[in-house]
Short mmCIF file of C-alpha atoms and ligand atoms in Angstrom, two decimals:
data_model
loop_
_atom_site.label_atom_id
_atom_site.label_comp_id
_atom_site.label_asym_id
_atom_site.label_seq_id
_atom_site.Cartn_x
_atom_site.Cartn_y
_atom_site.Cartn_z
CA MET A 1405 140.99 50.65 41.91
CA THR A 1406 142.62 54.07 42.85
CA ARG A 1407 143.00 54.66 46.70
CA ASN A 1408 140.76 57.58 46.15
CA ALA A 1409 137.79 55.23 44.48
CA GLU A 1410 138.86 52.64 47.35
CA PHE A 1411 138.53 55.03 50.37
CA GLU A 1412 135.03 56.67 48.54
CA GLY A 1413 133.94 53.40 48.53
CA TRP A 1414 134.66 52.74 52.56
CA VAL A 1415 133.04 56.01 52.87
CA GLN A 1416 129.81 55.21 50.85
CA ALA A 1417 129.77 51.78 52.70
CA GLY A 1418 129.92 53.70 56.43
CA GLN A 1419 127.43 56.22 55.65
CA GLU A 1420 124.99 53.31 54.32
CA LEU A 1421 125.74 51.17 57.64
CA LEU A 1422 124.71 54.60 59.75
CA GLU A 1423 121.59 55.54 57.49
CA ARG A 1424 120.05 52.09 58.21
CA TYR A 1425 120.95 52.34 62.05
CA LEU A 1426 119.63 55.85 62.23
CA GLN A 1427 116.41 54.98 59.87
CA GLN A 1428 115.76 51.88 62.28
CA HIS A 1429 116.25 53.26 65.60
CA LEU A 1430 114.57 56.75 65.37
CA PRO A 1431 111.32 56.92 66.86
CA ALA A 1432 108.75 56.13 63.65
CA SER A 1433 107.09 59.41 62.59
CA THR A 1434 103.40 57.31 62.97
CA LEU A 1435 104.53 57.11 66.58
CA ALA A 1436 102.73 59.56 69.25
CA PRO A 1437 103.73 62.46 69.44
CA GLN A 1438 103.95 62.27 65.72
CA ARG A 1439 104.96 65.51 64.66
CA LEU A 1440 108.13 65.80 67.51
CA HIS A 1441 109.14 62.33 65.88
CA GLU A 1442 108.92 63.74 62.64
CA ALA A 1443 110.78 66.74 63.22
CA MET A 1444 113.58 64.66 64.74
CA ARG A 1445 113.71 62.02 61.69
CA TYR A 1446 113.71 65.46 59.62
CA ALA A 1447 116.51 67.04 61.38
CA VAL A 1448 118.76 63.69 61.57
CA LEU A 1449 117.96 61.48 58.22
CA GLU A 1450 119.28 62.00 54.51
CA GLY A 1451 121.89 64.96 55.25
CA GLY A 1452 125.24 65.98 56.29
CA LYS A 1453 128.38 64.26 55.14
CA ARG A 1454 128.75 61.75 58.79
CA VAL A 1455 132.32 63.02 59.13
CA ARG A 1456 131.65 62.45 63.00
CA PRO A 1457 130.40 58.49 62.58
CA LEU A 1458 132.88 57.94 60.20
CA LEU A 1459 135.98 59.37 62.72
CA ALA A 1460 134.68 56.85 64.86
CA LEU A 1461 134.28 53.89 62.61
CA ALA A 1462 137.89 54.89 61.70
CA ALA A 1463 139.31 54.77 64.99
CA GLY A 1464 137.52 51.73 65.95
CA GLU A 1465 139.29 50.02 62.69
CA LEU A 1466 142.43 51.24 64.49
CA ALA A 1467 141.69 49.67 67.89
CA THR A 1468 140.07 46.69 65.99
CA ALA A 1469 136.93 47.33 67.50
CA PRO A 1470 133.81 45.06 66.53
CA LEU A 1471 131.80 47.06 64.03
CA GLU A 1472 128.03 46.78 65.93
CA PRO A 1473 129.19 49.13 68.83
CA LEU A 1474 130.77 51.64 66.82
CA ILE A 1475 127.76 52.07 64.42
CA ALA A 1476 125.69 52.75 67.71
CA VAL A 1477 128.70 55.03 69.43
CA GLY A 1478 128.53 57.11 65.69
CA ALA A 1479 125.04 57.52 65.53
CA SER A 1480 125.01 58.50 69.17
CA VAL A 1481 127.64 61.40 68.43
CA GLU A 1482 125.63 62.31 65.24
CA LEU A 1483 122.49 62.79 67.28
CA ILE A 1484 124.34 65.23 69.17
CA HIS A 1485 125.82 67.14 66.06
CA ALA A 1486 122.27 67.30 64.75
CA TYR A 1487 120.92 68.40 68.20
CA SER A 1488 123.29 71.32 68.12
CA LEU A 1489 122.60 72.41 64.44
CA VAL A 1490 118.81 72.36 65.15
CA HIS A 1491 119.49 74.74 68.44
CA ASP A 1492 122.78 76.53 66.48
CA ASP A 1493 120.02 77.75 63.70
CA LEU A 1494 117.10 79.31 65.99
CA PRO A 1495 116.20 82.82 65.87
CA ALA A 1496 117.93 83.15 69.51
CA MET A 1497 121.22 81.82 68.32
CA ASP A 1498 122.42 81.94 64.40
CA ASN A 1499 118.59 82.46 63.09
CA ASP A 1500 119.10 80.50 59.80
CA ILE A 1501 116.79 79.36 57.29
CA LEU A 1502 118.62 76.34 55.34
CA ARG A 1503 120.52 73.62 56.61
CA ARG A 1504 121.76 70.55 54.82
CA GLY A 1505 120.01 72.09 51.63
CA LYS A 1506 116.53 72.17 53.58
CA PRO A 1507 115.01 74.68 55.42
CA THR A 1508 115.78 74.74 58.99
CA CYS A 1509 114.10 72.84 61.58
CA HIS A 1510 112.56 75.77 63.02
CA LYS A 1511 111.21 77.30 59.56
CA GLN A 1512 109.97 73.53 58.41
CA PHE A 1513 108.16 73.15 62.17
CA ASN A 1514 108.11 75.85 64.71
CA GLU A 1515 110.22 77.16 67.21
CA ALA A 1516 108.97 75.42 70.32
CA LEU A 1517 109.09 72.01 68.28
CA ALA A 1518 112.77 72.71 67.35
CA LEU A 1519 113.52 73.17 70.97
CA LEU A 1520 112.06 70.17 72.07
CA THR A 1521 113.74 68.42 68.79
CA GLY A 1522 117.23 69.56 69.88
CA ASP A 1523 116.28 68.08 73.70
CA THR A 1524 115.11 65.07 72.62
CA LEU A 1525 117.76 63.94 70.14
CA GLN A 1526 119.94 64.98 72.90
CA SER A 1527 118.26 62.23 75.58
CA LEU A 1528 118.43 59.77 72.73
CA ALA A 1529 121.84 59.67 72.05
CA PHE A 1530 122.46 58.94 75.83
CA GLN A 1531 119.72 56.29 75.55
CA TRP A 1532 121.12 54.44 72.53
CA LEU A 1533 124.66 55.03 73.77
CA SER A 1534 123.59 53.60 77.20
CA ASP A 1535 121.63 50.46 75.43
CA PRO A 1536 122.84 46.99 77.54
CA ARG A 1537 122.48 45.24 74.12
CA LEU A 1538 125.78 46.84 72.85
CA GLY A 1539 127.67 44.23 74.05
CA LEU A 1540 130.57 46.11 75.41
CA ASP A 1541 132.03 45.56 78.99
CA PRO A 1542 129.72 47.84 81.15
CA ALA A 1543 132.77 49.80 82.72
CA ARG A 1544 134.09 50.94 79.37
CA GLN A 1545 130.26 51.39 77.73
CA LEU A 1546 129.95 53.83 81.19
CA GLN A 1547 133.19 55.62 80.08
CA LEU A 1548 131.84 56.13 76.66
CA VAL A 1549 128.27 57.69 78.05
CA GLN A 1550 130.75 60.02 80.60
CA GLN A 1551 133.14 60.65 77.18
CA LEU A 1552 130.00 62.37 75.16
CA ALA A 1553 128.60 63.96 78.06
CA LEU A 1554 131.75 65.50 78.63
CA ALA A 1555 132.21 66.61 74.97
CA SER A 1556 128.63 68.22 74.35
CA GLY A 1557 128.16 70.17 77.75
CA SER A 1558 129.46 72.91 79.46
CA ARG A 1559 133.06 72.15 79.26
CA GLY A 1560 132.64 71.09 75.64
CA MET A 1561 130.43 71.77 72.60
CA GLY A 1562 127.54 73.92 74.96
CA GLY A 1563 130.40 75.66 76.38
CA GLY A 1564 131.99 76.87 73.20
CA GLN A 1565 128.83 78.08 72.02
CA ALA A 1566 128.46 80.17 75.17
CA MET A 1567 131.80 81.54 74.39
CA ASP A 1568 130.97 82.30 70.88
CA LEU A 1569 127.96 83.96 72.16
CA GLU A 1570 129.93 86.28 74.24
CA ASN A 1571 132.84 86.86 71.72
CA THR A 1572 129.84 88.45 69.15
CA ASN A 1573 131.37 91.80 68.31
CA GLN A 1574 134.61 91.91 70.61
CA ASN A 1575 137.15 91.21 68.44
CA PRO A 1576 138.80 87.75 70.02
CA THR A 1577 142.35 87.24 69.68
CA LEU A 1578 143.61 84.30 68.06
CA PRO A 1579 144.20 82.05 71.10
CA GLU A 1580 140.55 83.29 72.54
CA LEU A 1581 139.28 82.21 69.04
CA GLU A 1582 141.49 78.51 69.03
CA ALA A 1583 139.90 78.33 73.11
CA MET A 1584 136.61 78.80 71.82
CA HIS A 1585 136.42 76.31 68.53
CA LEU A 1586 138.38 73.37 70.15
CA LYS A 1587 135.23 73.29 72.66
CA LYS A 1588 132.54 74.42 70.38
CA THR A 1589 133.54 71.98 67.22
CA GLY A 1590 136.55 70.48 68.65
CA ALA A 1591 135.38 68.50 71.67
CA LEU A 1592 132.78 66.36 69.85
CA ILE A 1593 135.01 65.66 66.79
CA ARG A 1594 137.56 64.72 69.31
CA ALA A 1595 135.10 62.47 71.13
CA ALA A 1596 134.16 60.78 68.04
CA VAL A 1597 137.64 59.65 67.65
CA LEU A 1598 138.58 58.42 71.07
CA MET A 1599 134.90 56.63 71.61
CA GLY A 1600 135.78 54.48 68.60
CA ALA A 1601 139.04 53.41 69.62
CA HIS A 1602 137.54 53.13 73.27
CA CYS A 1603 135.21 50.23 71.37
CA GLY A 1604 138.16 48.32 71.08
CA PRO A 1605 141.00 46.74 73.31
CA PRO A 1606 142.81 49.62 74.95
CA LEU A 1607 145.56 51.50 73.17
CA GLU A 1608 148.91 51.87 74.77
CA GLU A 1609 149.07 55.31 76.87
CA LYS A 1610 151.73 56.75 73.85
CA ALA A 1611 149.02 55.50 71.23
CA GLN A 1612 146.42 57.40 72.81
CA ARG A 1613 148.43 60.38 73.14
CA HIS A 1614 148.94 60.54 69.36
CA LEU A 1615 145.37 59.55 68.74
CA ALA A 1616 144.20 62.48 70.96
CA HIS A 1617 146.60 64.78 69.27
CA TYR A 1618 145.27 64.06 65.99
CA ALA A 1619 141.80 64.65 67.23
CA ASN A 1620 142.84 67.68 68.22
CA CYS A 1621 144.43 68.83 65.12
CA ILE A 1622 141.41 67.53 63.03
CA GLY A 1623 139.18 69.33 65.21
CA LEU A 1624 140.48 72.59 64.77
CA ALA A 1625 141.39 71.85 61.20
CA PHE A 1626 137.46 71.46 60.56
CA GLN A 1627 136.37 75.02 62.07
CA VAL A 1628 139.01 77.06 60.09
CA VAL A 1629 138.10 75.25 57.01
CA ASP A 1630 134.12 76.05 57.97
CA ASP A 1631 135.55 79.79 58.11
CA VAL A 1632 136.98 79.69 54.70
CA LEU A 1633 134.25 77.88 52.99
CA ASP A 1634 131.74 80.47 54.73
CA ALA A 1635 133.45 83.04 52.89
CA GLU A 1636 134.43 81.19 49.84
CA ALA A 1637 131.80 78.80 48.70
CA ASP A 1638 128.23 78.73 47.57
CA THR A 1639 125.41 78.89 49.63
CA SER A 1640 124.09 75.90 46.59
CA VAL A 1641 127.22 73.97 47.65
CA LEU A 1642 127.20 74.35 51.15
CA GLY A 1643 123.56 73.34 51.55
CA LYS A 1644 123.65 76.22 54.32
CA THR A 1645 123.69 80.15 53.81
CA ALA A 1646 126.90 81.14 52.92
CA GLY A 1647 128.85 84.63 53.79
CA LYS A 1648 126.95 84.44 56.82
CA ASP A 1649 130.12 85.47 59.09
CA ALA A 1650 131.11 88.45 57.41
CA ALA A 1651 127.36 89.28 57.27
CA ALA A 1652 127.25 89.22 61.10
CA ASN A 1653 130.42 91.20 61.51
CA LYS A 1654 132.01 87.87 63.27
CA THR A 1655 135.66 87.13 63.98
CA THR A 1656 136.73 84.02 62.35
CA TYR A 1657 140.13 82.42 61.25
CA ALA A 1658 139.49 83.89 57.61
CA SER A 1659 138.94 87.24 58.54
CA THR A 1660 141.40 87.43 61.36
CA MET A 1661 143.96 85.59 59.21
CA GLY A 1662 142.72 86.41 55.40
CA LEU A 1663 142.05 83.24 53.61
CA SER A 1664 145.12 82.45 52.01
CA GLN A 1665 147.01 82.36 55.79
CA ALA A 1666 143.61 80.28 56.88
CA ARG A 1667 144.15 77.72 54.47
CA ALA A 1668 147.90 77.35 54.88
CA PHE A 1669 146.95 77.31 58.73
CA ALA A 1670 144.64 74.14 58.17
CA GLN A 1671 147.45 72.69 56.10
CA GLU A 1672 149.47 72.97 59.13
CA LEU A 1673 147.26 71.27 61.29
CA LEU A 1674 146.74 68.54 58.34
CA GLU A 1675 150.51 67.72 58.48
CA ASP A 1676 150.59 68.35 62.47
CA ALA A 1677 147.47 65.44 62.78
CA LEU A 1678 149.40 62.95 60.02
CA ARG A 1679 152.64 63.25 62.00
CA ALA A 1680 150.78 61.85 64.89
CA LEU A 1681 149.24 59.38 62.92
CA SER A 1682 152.41 58.29 61.84
CA GLN A 1683 153.17 56.77 65.00
CA LEU A 1684 150.21 54.27 65.02
CA GLY A 1685 151.05 52.25 62.14
CA PRO A 1686 148.99 50.74 58.94
CA ARG A 1687 145.51 50.61 60.57
CA ALA A 1688 145.55 54.29 60.89
CA GLU A 1689 145.13 55.00 56.78
CA ARG A 1690 141.22 55.42 57.61
CA LEU A 1691 142.28 58.10 59.92
CA GLU A 1692 144.84 59.50 57.56
CA GLN A 1693 142.13 59.60 54.67
CA LEU A 1694 139.56 61.52 56.99
CA ALA A 1695 141.88 64.00 57.87
CA HIS A 1696 142.78 64.93 54.25
CA PHE A 1697 138.93 65.12 53.68
CA ILE A 1698 138.22 67.33 56.34
CA VAL A 1699 140.79 69.63 55.04
CA HIS A 1700 140.43 69.59 51.69
CA ARG A 1701 136.58 69.54 51.70
CA SER A 1702 134.22 71.67 49.25
CA HIS A 1703 131.18 71.84 51.89
C1 GRG B 1862 122.24 74.14 74.52
C2 GRG B 1862 124.17 72.64 75.56
C3 GRG B 1862 123.18 73.50 74.21
C4 GRG B 1862 124.29 73.06 73.15
C5 GRG B 1862 123.56 73.39 71.98
C6 GRG B 1862 124.09 75.38 69.50
C7 GRG B 1862 125.41 74.51 70.10
C8 GRG B 1862 124.73 74.39 71.58
C9 GRG B 1862 126.20 74.29 69.44
C10 GRG B 1862 126.60 74.73 68.56
C11 GRG B 1862 127.47 73.78 68.09
C12 GRG B 1862 128.02 74.17 66.24
C13 GRG B 1862 126.56 74.16 65.70
C14 GRG B 1862 129.11 74.02 65.96
C15 GRG B 1862 129.43 74.18 64.56
C16 GRG B 1862 130.06 73.20 64.28
C17 GRG B 1862 130.19 72.61 62.74
C18 GRG B 1862 131.39 73.46 61.76
C19 GRG B 1862 129.06 72.49 61.96
C20 GRG B 1862 129.09 71.89 60.69
O1 GRG B 1862 129.35 70.21 60.78
P1 GRG B 1862 129.11 69.86 59.32
O2 GRG B 1862 130.16 70.51 58.51
O3 GRG B 1862 127.75 69.17 58.89
O4 GRG B 1862 129.99 68.44 59.84
P2 GRG B 1862 126.95 68.48 58.61
O5 GRG B 1862 125.84 68.89 58.02
O6 GRG B 1862 127.53 67.94 57.17
O7 GRG B 1862 126.77 67.37 59.60
#
């Protein structure tokens, strides 16, 4: 089996484990309030690359963490991600109609229900993460709850989104763009990596620093590639509206640096991430493969 095929098998197995967890733990749509539960399931299930849970699994492999809490951690992070997409698509934010190849949540249901869907997915993420049945040491579990809260709140993803809204029509500089994306997109990706590792026995401080550096680099690279794909790829491939940044006259890595420079920057970030991983030994292989995937993906 080639290395690529073996990685694809690992990705598929991880996605299946996650999908099963999500299917089983999201409230059934037969349960009242049915319409809200239907919308929550619609926003989360059958879609998305599941990159963040895969990163949690890969970081868990590095730290020799048990599988069960890793799935719950990955699923909790994915709920926060799904909530951010539902809110991001709302008319008050990006006002989009297509997400993961299907109508956005507010188009399929309505705006009020989409707001509630995002809100309740966020609560559910913390319900899953704080479940005493996860079998983790309670103090470590509490730290996981705090890591996710910090990454998604005003000092992380939510704050990054606020900076993005402020930046509209302001022509941010590259350092301003970087500061915004490290929060808006990077914070949750970084949390997925660090939380996955946190499910295992503590890594040495030096290893933790290398892992955090890797996580920062791929978090930013993810957004740089997102900007390039928005400019270059087709809506049918992306499953979301392409060309939105240019249409909204938004400053992005692609518009500021040009497409080939933006691609080169993503490659530099990948190499920086891989250098950090090279200090972590052979168990970092999945993280390495995921970094390549993030930078060379087509959607
Ligand atoms: C109200 C506190 C509060 C938070 C909401 C809307 C919002 C804050 C944040 C938006 C964050 C956001 C949408 C960032 C963009 C990140 C990004 C590049 C998303 C695309 O992720 P993929 O490619 O999507 O992993 P899939 O569909 O594959 O999961």
